[in-house]
Short mmCIF file of C-alpha atoms in Angstrom, two decimals:
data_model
loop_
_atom_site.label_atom_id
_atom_site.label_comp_id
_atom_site.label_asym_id
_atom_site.label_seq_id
_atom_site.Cartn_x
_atom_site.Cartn_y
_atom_site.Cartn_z
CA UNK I 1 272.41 -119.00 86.16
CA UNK I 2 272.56 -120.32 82.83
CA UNK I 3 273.75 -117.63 80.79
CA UNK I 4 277.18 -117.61 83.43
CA UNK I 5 277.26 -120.85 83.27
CA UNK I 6 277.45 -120.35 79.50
CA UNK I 7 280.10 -117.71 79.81
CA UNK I 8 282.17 -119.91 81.76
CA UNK I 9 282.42 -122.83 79.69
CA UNK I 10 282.85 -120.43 76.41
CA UNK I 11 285.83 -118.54 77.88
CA UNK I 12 287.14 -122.26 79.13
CA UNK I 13 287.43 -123.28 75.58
CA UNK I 14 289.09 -120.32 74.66
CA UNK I 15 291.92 -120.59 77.01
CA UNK I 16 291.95 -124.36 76.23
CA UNK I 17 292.91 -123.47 73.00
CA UNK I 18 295.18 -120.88 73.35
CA UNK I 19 297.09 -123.21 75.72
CA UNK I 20 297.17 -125.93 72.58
CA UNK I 21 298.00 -123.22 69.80
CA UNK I 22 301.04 -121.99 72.49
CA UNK I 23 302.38 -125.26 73.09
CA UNK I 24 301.97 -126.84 69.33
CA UNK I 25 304.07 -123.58 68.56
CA UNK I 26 306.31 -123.46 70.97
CA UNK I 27 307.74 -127.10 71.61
CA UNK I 28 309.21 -127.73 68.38
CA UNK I 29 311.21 -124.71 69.01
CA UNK I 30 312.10 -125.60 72.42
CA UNK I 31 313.21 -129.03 70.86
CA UNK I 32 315.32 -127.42 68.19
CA UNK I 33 317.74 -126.01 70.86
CA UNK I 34 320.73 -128.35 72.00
CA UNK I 35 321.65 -125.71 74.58
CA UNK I 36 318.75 -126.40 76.50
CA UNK I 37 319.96 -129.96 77.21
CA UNK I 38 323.78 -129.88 77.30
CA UNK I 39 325.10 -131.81 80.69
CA UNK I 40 323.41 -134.93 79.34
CA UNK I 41 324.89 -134.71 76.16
CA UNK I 42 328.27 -133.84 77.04
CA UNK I 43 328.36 -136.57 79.98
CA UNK I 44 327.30 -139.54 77.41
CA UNK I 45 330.09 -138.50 74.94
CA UNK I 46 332.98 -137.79 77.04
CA UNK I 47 332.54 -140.94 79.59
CA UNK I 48 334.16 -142.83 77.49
CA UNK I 49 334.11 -146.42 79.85
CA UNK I 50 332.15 -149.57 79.33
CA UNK I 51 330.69 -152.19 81.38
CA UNK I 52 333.37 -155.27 80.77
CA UNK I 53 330.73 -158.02 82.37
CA UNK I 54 327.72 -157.20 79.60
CA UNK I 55 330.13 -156.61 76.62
CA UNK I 56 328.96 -157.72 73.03
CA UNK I 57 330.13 -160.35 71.50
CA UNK I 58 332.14 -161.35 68.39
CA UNK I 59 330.08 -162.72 65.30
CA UNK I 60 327.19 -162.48 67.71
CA UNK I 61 326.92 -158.66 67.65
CA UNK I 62 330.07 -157.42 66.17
CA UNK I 63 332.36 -158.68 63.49
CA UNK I 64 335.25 -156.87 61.88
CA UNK I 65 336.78 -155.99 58.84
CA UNK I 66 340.05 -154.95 57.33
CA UNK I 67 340.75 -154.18 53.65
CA UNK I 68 344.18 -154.14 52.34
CA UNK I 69 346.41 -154.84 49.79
CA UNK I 70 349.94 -153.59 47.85
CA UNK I 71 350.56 -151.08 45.51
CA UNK I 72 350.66 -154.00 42.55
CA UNK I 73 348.35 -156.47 44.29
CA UNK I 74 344.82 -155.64 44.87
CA UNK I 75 343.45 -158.05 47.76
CA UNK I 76 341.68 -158.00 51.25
CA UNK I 77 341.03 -159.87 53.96
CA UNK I 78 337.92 -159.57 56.32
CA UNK I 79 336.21 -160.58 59.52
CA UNK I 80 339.49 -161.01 61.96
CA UNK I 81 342.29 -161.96 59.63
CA UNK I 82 340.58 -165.49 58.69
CA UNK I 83 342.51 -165.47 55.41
CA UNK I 84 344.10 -163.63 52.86
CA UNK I 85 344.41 -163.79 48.94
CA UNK I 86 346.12 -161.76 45.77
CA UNK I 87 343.75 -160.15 43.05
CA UNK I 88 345.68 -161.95 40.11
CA UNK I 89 343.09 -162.25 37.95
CA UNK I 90 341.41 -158.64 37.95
CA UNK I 91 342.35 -155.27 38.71
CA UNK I 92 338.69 -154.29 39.99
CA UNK I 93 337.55 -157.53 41.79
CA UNK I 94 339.43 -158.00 44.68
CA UNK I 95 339.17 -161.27 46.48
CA UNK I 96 337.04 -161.47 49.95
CA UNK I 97 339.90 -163.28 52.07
CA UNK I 98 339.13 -166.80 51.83
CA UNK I 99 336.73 -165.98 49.38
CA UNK I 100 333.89 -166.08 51.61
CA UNK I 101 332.74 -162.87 53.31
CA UNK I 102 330.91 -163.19 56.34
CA UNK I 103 328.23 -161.37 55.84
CA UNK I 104 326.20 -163.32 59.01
CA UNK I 105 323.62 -162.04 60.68
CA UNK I 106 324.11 -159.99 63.52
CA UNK I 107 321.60 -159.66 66.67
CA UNK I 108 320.75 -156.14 67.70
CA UNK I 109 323.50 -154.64 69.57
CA UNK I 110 322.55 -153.76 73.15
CA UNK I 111 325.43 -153.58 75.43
CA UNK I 112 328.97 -151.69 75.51
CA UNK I 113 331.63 -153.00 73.61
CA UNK I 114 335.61 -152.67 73.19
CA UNK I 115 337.75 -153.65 71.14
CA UNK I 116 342.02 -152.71 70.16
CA UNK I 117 343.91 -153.63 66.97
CA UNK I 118 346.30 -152.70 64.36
CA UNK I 119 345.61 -150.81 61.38
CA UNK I 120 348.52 -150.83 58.70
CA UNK I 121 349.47 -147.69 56.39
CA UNK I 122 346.98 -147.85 53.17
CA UNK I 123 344.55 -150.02 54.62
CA UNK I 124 341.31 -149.46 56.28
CA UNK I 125 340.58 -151.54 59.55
CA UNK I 126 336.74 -151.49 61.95
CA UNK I 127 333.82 -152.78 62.61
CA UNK I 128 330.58 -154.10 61.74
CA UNK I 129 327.48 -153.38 63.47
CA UNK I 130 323.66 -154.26 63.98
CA UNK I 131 322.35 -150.81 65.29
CA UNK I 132 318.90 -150.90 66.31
CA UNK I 133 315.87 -148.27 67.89
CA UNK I 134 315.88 -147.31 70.69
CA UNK I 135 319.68 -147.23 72.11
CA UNK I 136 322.23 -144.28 71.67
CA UNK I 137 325.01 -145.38 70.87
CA UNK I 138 328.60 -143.57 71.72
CA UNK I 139 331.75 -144.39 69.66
CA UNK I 140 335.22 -143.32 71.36
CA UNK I 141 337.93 -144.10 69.04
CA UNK I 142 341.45 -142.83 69.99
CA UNK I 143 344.92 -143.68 68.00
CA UNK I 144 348.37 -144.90 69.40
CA UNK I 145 351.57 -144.94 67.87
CA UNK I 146 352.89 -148.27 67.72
CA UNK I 147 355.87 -149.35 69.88
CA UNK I 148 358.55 -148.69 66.95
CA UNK I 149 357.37 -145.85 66.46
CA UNK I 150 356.11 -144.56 70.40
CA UNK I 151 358.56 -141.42 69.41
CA UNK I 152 355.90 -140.01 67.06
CA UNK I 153 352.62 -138.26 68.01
CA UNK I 154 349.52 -140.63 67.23
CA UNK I 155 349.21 -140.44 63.41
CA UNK I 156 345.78 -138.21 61.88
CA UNK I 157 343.69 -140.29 60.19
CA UNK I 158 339.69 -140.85 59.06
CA UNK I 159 336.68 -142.32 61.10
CA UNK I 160 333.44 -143.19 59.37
CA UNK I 161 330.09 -144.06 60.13
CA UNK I 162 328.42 -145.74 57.14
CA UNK I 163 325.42 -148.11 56.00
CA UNK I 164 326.04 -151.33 54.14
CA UNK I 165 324.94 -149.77 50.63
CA UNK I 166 327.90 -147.16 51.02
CA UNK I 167 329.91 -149.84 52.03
CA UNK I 168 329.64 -151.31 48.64
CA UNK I 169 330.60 -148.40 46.76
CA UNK I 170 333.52 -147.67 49.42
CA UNK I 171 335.21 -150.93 48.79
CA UNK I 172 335.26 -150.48 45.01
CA UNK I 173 337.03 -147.08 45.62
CA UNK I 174 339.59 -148.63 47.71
CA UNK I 175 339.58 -151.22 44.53
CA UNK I 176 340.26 -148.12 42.53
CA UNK I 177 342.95 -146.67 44.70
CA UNK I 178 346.26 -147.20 42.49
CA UNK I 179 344.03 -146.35 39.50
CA UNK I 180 346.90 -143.59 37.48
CA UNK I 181 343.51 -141.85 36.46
CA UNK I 182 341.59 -142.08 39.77
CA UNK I 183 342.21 -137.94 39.47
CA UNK I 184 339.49 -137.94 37.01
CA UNK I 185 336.84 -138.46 39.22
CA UNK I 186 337.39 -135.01 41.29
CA UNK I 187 335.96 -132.98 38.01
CA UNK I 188 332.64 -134.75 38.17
CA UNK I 189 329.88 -132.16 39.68
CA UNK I 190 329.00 -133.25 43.19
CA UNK I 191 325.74 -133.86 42.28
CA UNK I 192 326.69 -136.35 39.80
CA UNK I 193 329.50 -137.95 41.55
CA UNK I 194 326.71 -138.71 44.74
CA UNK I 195 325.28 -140.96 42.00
CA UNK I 196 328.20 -143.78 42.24
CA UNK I 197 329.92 -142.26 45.73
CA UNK I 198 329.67 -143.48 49.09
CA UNK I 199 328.79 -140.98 51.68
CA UNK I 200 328.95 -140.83 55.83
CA UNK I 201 325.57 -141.98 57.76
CA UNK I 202 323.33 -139.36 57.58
CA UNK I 203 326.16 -137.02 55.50
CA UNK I 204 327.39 -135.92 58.74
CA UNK I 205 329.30 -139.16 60.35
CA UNK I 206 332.64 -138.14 58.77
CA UNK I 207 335.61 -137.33 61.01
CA UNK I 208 338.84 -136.05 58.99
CA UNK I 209 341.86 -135.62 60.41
CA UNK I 210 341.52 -136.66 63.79
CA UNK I 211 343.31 -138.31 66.07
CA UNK I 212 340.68 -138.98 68.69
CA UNK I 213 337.09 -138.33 68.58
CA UNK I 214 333.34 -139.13 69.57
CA UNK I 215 330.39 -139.22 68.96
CA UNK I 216 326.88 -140.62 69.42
CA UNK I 217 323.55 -141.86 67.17
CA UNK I 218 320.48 -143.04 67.76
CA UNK I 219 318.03 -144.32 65.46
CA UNK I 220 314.37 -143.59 64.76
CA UNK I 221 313.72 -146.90 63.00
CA UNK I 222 315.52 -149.50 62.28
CA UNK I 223 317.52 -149.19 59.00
CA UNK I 224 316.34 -151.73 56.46
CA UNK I 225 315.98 -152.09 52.36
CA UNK I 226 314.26 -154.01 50.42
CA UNK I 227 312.85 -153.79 46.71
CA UNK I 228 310.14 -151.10 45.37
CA UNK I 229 306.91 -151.18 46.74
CA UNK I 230 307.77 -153.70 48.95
CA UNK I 231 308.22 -157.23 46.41
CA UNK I 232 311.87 -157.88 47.71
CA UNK I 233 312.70 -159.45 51.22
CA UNK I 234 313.61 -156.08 53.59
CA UNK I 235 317.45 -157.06 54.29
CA UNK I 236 319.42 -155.36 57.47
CA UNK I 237 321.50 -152.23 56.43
CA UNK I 238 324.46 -153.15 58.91
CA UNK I 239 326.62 -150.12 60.29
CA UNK I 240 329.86 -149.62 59.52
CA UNK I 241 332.65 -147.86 61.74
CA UNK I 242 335.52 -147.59 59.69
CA UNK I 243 339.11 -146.19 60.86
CA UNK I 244 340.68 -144.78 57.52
CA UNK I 245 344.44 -145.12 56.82
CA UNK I 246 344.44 -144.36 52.84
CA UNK I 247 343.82 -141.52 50.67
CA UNK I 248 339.92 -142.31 50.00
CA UNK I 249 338.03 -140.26 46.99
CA UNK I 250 336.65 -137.82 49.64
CA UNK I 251 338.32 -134.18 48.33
CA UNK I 252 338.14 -133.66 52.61
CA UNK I 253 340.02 -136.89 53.96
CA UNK I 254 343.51 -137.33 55.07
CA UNK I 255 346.40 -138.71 53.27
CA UNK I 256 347.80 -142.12 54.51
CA UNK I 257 349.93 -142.00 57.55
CA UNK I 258 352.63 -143.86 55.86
CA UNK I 259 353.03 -145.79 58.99
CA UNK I 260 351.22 -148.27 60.88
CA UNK I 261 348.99 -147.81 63.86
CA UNK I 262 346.96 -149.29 66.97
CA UNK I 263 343.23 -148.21 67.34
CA UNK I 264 341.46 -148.66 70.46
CA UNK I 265 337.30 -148.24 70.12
CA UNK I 266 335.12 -148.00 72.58
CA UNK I 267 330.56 -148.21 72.29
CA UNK I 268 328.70 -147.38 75.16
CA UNK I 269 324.75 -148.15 74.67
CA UNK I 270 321.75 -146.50 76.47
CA UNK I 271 318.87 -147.08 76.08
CA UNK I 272 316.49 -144.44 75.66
CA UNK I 273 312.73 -143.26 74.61
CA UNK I 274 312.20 -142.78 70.80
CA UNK I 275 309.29 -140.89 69.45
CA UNK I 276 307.00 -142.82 66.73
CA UNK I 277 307.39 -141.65 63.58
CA UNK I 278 303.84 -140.80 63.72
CA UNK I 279 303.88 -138.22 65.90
CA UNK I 280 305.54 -135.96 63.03
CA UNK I 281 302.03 -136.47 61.54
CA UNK I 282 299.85 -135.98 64.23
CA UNK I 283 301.88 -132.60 64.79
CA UNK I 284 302.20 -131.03 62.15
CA UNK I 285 298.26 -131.99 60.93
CA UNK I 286 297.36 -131.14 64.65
CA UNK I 287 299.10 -127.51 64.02
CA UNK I 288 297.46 -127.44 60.38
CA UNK I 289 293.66 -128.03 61.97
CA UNK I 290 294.33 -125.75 64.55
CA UNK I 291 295.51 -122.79 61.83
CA UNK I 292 291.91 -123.57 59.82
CA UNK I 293 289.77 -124.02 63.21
CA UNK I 294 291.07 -120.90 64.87
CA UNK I 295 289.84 -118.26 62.52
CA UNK I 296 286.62 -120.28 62.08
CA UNK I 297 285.88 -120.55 65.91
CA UNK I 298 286.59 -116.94 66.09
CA UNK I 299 284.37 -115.49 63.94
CA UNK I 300 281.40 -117.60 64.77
CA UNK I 301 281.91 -116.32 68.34
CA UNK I 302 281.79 -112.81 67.14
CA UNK I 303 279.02 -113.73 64.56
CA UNK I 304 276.62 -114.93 67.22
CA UNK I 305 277.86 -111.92 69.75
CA UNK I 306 274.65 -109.63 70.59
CA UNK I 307 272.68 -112.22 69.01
CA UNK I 308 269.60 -113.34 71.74
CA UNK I 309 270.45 -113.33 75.59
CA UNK I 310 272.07 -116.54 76.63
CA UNK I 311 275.70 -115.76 76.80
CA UNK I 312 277.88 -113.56 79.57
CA UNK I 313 278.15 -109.76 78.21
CA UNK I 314 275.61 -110.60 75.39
CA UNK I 315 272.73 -107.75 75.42
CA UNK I 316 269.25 -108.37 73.66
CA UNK I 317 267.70 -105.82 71.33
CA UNK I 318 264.33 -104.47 71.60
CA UNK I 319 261.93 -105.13 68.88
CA UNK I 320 260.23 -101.19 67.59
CA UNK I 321 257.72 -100.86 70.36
CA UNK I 322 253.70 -100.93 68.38
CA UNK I 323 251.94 -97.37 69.17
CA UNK I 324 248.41 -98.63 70.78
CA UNK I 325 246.23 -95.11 69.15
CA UNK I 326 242.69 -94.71 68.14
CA UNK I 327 241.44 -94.96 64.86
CA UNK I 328 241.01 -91.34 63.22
CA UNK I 329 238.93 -92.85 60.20
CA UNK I 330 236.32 -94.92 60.38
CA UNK I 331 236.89 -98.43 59.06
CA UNK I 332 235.59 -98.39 55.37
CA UNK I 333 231.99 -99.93 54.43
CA UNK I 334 231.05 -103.20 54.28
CA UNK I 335 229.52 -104.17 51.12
#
């Protein structure tokens, strides 16, 4: 009875973990393929509506932006036209509308959103955002072709998905836009221009030459920076979704539509279950154990196989049986 029950509970562990080595191997793989889940996917980004009673709010959620300028004056104005000044004074400092940007905080955007404006030629126009964990987010964003104009097909232009420390380095290339040598900068290596550039969330948030797209993120953690080993204040990395009407320093972009433009945008939200960050950890060092215990479990099975009854299919060996025979000598004398 006890050597089955023995038996039993060893091959029990070693389907237990051949179950755990299958699945540690198999789900990331699984995961990996977008085909597996596509109706989700594709219904989320092409439902492009919104729920108008649960909409964000402006300067609550969502504030705007739009930079612009002439060809001799180098100015902007931001956060929904609240002013507007000329650059007199420098070529590379450009002045922040009323020379104030509102750069308020933003609560955690949660619910759909829309919004329509104009976006002139050789400006860039959109919005800034407090994305959090959590949500997926879907941006719709679809050109018209303004009423002069309604002749013409909806112009091709640039969307953009960026964080707030690209954001820096994309206003000082719109700064740098009329610069005669501006060229120069498209024979720096790649790898050296990233240094100074501003690049698309995640390098991949860059639609060129569109007239209507969408798309959807979702964040892991919330994005946040602060100073090296943690001696600054963390500060919000706000989102920006930028609609592109200029010739930016991006080799891939479109040239400005030399007209103006109407923009209608569109967020859904959903909220949805995130994975800790953790759980990287636990797999991969839960797959790592597994690859040391395996062969270690394995060969102390086979080590102790044969080795003393006790176990299903294990066999005991017989000790060299003594020969009981009678003594052909006599024992020797006893002194």
């Amino acid at each position: 009875m006890t050597n089955a029950m023995s038996g039993r509970r060893s091959e029990l562990v070693r389907k237990n973990l051949s179950l755990m080595l299958f699945l540690l191997i198999t789900t990331p793989i699984a995961l990996s393929l977008p085909s597996i889940f596509p109706i989700a996917e594709v219904e989320a980004a092409s439902n492009c509506t919104y729920d108008s009673q649960q909409a964000g709010k402006w300067h609550q959620e969502i504030s705007s932006f739009n930079l612009t300028g002439s060809q001799k004056d180098d100015a902007w104005f931001d956060d929904d036209d609240r002013g507007f000044q000329e650059d007199t004074e420098s070529f590379w400092i450009g002045q922040m509308g009323d020379n104030i940007y509102n750069n308020s905080e933003l609560k955690a955007l949660r619910t759909d959103f829309h919004a329509s404006f104009e976006v002139k030629n050789d400006t860039a126009s959109g919005l800034r955002l407090n994305l959090t964990s959590g949500y997926r987010y879907t941006f719709c964003v679809v050109t018209h072709s303004e009423n002069s104009s309604n002749y013409l097909e909806a112009p091709m232009v640039d969307f953009y998905l960026i964080k707030k420390y690209d954001w820096d380095f994309y206003q000082q290339d719109y700064q740098m836009r009329v610069w005669e040598n501006r060229d120069l900068l498209d024979k720096i290596p790649p790898e050296w221009r990233d240094i100074s550039a501003w690049m698309p969330y995640r390098d991949v948030h860059a639609y060129e030459g569109e007239k209507a797209t969408d798309f959807a993120v979702s964040l892991d953690h919330d994005e946040v920076s602060g100073g090296f080993f943690g001696l600054a204040e963390e500060e919000t990395q706000w989102m920006y979704l930028i609609v592109d009407g200029w010739d930016n320093m991006r080799d891939s972009d479109t040239p400005a539509p030399h007209r103006n433009f109407s923009v209608d945008i569109t967020i859904m939200t959903e909220e949805r279950f995130t994975l800790p960050n953790y759980t990287v950890a636990l797999f991969c060092g839960g797959l790592f154990v597994m690859l040391i215990a395996t062969p270690i479990i394995l060969h102390s099975r086979y080590q102790r196989a044969g080795v003393g009854p006790g176990s299903e299919g294990e066999q005991g060996v017989d000790l060299m049986p003594m020969l009981e025979t009678e003594a052909t000598k006599p024992p020797p004398p006893m002194n």
